[in-house]
N, CA and C of each residue as an Amber inpcrd file, in Angstrom:
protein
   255
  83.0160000  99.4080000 102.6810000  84.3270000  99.5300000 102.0440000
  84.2550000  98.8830000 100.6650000  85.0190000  99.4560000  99.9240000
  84.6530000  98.9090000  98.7340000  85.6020000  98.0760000  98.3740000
  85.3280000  96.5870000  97.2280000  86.3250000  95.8930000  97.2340000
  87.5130000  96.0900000  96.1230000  88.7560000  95.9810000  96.8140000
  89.7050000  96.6010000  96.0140000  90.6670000  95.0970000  95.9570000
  91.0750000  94.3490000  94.2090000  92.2630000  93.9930000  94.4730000
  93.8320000  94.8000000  94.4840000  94.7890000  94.0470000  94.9380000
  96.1150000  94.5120000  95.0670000  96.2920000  95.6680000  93.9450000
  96.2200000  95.2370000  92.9930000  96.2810000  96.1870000  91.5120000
  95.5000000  97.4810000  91.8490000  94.1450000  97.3010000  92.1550000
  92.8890000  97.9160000  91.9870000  93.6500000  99.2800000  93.3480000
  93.8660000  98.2610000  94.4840000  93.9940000  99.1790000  95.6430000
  95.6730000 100.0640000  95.6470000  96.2220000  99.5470000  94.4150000
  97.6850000 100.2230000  94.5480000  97.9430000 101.7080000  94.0200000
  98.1290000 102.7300000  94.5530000  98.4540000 104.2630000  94.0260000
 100.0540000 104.5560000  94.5340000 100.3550000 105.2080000  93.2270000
 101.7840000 105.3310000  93.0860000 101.7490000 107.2030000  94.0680000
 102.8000000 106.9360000  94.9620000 103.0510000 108.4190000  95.8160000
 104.6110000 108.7240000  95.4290000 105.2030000 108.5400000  94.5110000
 106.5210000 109.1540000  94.6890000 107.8640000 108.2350000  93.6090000
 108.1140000 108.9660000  92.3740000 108.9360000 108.3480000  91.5040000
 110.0810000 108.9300000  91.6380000 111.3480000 108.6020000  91.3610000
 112.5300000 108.8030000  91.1380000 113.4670000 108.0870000  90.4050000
 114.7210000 108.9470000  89.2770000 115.2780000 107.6980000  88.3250000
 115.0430000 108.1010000  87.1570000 115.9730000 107.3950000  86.3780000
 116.0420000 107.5170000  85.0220000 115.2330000 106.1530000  83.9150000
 114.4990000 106.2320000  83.3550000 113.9510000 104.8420000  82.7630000
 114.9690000 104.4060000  81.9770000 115.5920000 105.8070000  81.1320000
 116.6440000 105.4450000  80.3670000 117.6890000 104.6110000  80.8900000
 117.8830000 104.6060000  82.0690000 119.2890000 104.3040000  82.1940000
 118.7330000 103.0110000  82.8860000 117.6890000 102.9370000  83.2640000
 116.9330000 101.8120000  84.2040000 117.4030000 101.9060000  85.5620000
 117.4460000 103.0510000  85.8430000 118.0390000 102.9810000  87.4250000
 116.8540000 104.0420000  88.1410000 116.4780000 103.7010000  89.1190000
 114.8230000 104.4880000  90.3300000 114.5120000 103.9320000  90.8380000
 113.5800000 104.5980000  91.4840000 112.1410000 103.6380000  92.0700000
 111.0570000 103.9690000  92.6610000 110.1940000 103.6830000  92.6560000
 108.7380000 103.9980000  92.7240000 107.8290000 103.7820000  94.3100000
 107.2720000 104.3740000  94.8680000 106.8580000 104.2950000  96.0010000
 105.8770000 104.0390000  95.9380000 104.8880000 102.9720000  96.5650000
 103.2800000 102.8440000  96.3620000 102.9010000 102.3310000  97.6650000
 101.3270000 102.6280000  97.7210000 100.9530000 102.5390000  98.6000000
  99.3590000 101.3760000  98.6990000  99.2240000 100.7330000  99.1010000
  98.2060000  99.7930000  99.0050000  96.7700000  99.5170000  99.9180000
  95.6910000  99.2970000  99.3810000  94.8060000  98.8490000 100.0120000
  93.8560000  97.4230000  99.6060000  94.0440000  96.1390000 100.0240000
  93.6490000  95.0600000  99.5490000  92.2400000  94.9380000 100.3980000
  91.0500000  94.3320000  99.7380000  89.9320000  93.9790000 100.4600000
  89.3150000  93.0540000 100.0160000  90.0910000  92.1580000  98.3880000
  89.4440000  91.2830000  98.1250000  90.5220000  90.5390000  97.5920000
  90.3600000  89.2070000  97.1390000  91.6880000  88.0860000  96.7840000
  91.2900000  88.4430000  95.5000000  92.3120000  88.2000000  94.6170000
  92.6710000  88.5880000  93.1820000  92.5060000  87.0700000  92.2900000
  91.0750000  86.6450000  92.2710000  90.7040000  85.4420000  91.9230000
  91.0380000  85.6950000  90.7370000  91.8070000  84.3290000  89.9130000
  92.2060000  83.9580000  88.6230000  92.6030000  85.2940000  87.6750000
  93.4770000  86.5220000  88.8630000  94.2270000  87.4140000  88.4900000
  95.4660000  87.5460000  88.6520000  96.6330000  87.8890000  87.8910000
  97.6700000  88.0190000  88.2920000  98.3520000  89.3270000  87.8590000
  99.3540000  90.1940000  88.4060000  99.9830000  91.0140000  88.0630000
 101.3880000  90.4160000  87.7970000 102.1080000  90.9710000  87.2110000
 103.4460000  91.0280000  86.0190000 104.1820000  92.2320000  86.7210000
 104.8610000  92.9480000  87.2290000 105.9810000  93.9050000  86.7710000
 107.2770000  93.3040000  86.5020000 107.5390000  93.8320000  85.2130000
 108.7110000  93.6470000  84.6940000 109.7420000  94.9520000  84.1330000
 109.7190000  96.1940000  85.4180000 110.2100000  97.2560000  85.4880000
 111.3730000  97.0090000  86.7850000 110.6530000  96.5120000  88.2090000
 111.5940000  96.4840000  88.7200000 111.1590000  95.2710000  89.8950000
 112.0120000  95.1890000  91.0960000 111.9910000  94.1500000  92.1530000
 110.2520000  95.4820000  93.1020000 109.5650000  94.4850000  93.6450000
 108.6430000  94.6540000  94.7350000 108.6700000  93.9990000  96.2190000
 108.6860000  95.2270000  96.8670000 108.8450000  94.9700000  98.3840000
 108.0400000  95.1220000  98.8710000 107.1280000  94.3090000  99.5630000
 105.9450000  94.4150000 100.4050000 106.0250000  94.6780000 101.9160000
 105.3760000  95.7100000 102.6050000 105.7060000  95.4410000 104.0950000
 104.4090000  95.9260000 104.5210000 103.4320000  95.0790000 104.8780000
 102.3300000  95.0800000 105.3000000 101.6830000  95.8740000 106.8250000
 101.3060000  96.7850000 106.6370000 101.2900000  97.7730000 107.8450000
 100.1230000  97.3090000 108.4120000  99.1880000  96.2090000 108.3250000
  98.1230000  96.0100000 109.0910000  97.6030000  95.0760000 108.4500000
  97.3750000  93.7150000 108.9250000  96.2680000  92.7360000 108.8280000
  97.4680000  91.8820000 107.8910000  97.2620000  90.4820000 107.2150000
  98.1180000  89.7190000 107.0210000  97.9740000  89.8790000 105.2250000
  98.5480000  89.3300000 104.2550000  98.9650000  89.7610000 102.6940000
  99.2670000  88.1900000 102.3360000  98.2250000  87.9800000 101.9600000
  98.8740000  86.3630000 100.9160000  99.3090000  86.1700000  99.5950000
 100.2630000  86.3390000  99.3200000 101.0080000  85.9830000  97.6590000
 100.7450000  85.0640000  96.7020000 100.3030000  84.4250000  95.9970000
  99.8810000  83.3970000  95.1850000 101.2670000  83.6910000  94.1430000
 103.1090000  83.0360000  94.2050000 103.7750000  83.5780000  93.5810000
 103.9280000  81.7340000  92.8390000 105.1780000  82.6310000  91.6280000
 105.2210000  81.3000000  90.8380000 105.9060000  80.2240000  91.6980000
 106.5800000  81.0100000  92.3920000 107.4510000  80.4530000  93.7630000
 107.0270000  79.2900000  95.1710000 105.4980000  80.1240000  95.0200000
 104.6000000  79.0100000  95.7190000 104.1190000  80.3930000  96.6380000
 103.6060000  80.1400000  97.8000000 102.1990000  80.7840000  98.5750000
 103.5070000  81.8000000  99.5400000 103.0980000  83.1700000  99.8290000
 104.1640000  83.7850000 100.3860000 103.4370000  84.0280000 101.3150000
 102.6380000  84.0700000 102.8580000 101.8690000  84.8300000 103.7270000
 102.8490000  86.0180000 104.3330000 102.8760000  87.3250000 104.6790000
 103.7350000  88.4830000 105.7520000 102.3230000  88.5460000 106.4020000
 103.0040000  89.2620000 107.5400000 101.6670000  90.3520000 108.2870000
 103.4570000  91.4480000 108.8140000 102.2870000  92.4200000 109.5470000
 102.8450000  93.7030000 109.9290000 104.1520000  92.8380000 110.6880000
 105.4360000  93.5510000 110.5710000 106.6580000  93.4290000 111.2990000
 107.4450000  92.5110000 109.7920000 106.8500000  91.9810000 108.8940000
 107.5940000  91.1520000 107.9610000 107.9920000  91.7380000 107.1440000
 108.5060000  91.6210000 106.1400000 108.9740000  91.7440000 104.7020000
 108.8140000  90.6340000 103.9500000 108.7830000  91.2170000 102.0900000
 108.6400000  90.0690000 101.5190000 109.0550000  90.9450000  99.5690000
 110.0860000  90.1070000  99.0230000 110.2100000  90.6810000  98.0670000
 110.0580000  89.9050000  96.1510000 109.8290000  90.0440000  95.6730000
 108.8910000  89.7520000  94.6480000 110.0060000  90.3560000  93.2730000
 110.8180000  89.1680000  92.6820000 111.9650000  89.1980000  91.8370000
 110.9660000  90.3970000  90.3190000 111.6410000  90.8380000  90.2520000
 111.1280000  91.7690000  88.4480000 111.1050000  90.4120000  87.6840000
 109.7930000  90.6660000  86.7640000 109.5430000  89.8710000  85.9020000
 108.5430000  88.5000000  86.2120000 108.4690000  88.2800000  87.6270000
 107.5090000  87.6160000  88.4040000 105.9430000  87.7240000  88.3040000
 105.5270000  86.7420000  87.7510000 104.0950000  86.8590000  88.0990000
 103.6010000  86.3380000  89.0160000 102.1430000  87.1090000  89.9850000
 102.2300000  87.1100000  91.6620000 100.9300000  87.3550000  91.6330000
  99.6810000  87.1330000  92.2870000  98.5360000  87.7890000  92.8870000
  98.5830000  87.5110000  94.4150000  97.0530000  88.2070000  94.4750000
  96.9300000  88.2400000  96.3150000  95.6300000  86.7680000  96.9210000
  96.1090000  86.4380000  97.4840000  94.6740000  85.4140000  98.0020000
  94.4180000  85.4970000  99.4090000
């Protein structure tokens, strides 16, 4: 398997919305296989909802350490910078 961070492993399946008006939202889909050492991602388009369909997701947020696994949720304010560990 090859190693993918959060960024690396994320493909967008499905947009909707106006940019103009700032109102949508974006559907993605993820595959993590490696921690996102001394990386971080930024979106500052909109809020991110994580819901982990298998194996556990660690957050490195400015907020402090977020762990989900499958059955959780976890959401990630716009404008937040966040990686995976």
């Amino acid at each position: 398997i090859e190693k993918l961070s959060l960024v690396e492993g994320m493909h967008t399946m499905t947009v909707a919305g106006d940019a103009a008006s700032q109102a949508g939202m974006g559907a993605h889909v993820y595959l993590v296989t490696r921690s996102m050492v001394d990386e971080y991602f930024y979106n500052a388009d909109g809020e991110m909802l994580f819901v982990p369909q298998q194996g556990k997701l660690r957050l490195a947020t400015e907020f402090g350490i977020i762990e989900i696994e499958p059955g959780e949720i976890s959401v990630i304010p716009r404008g937040s910078s966040f990686g995976s560990s």
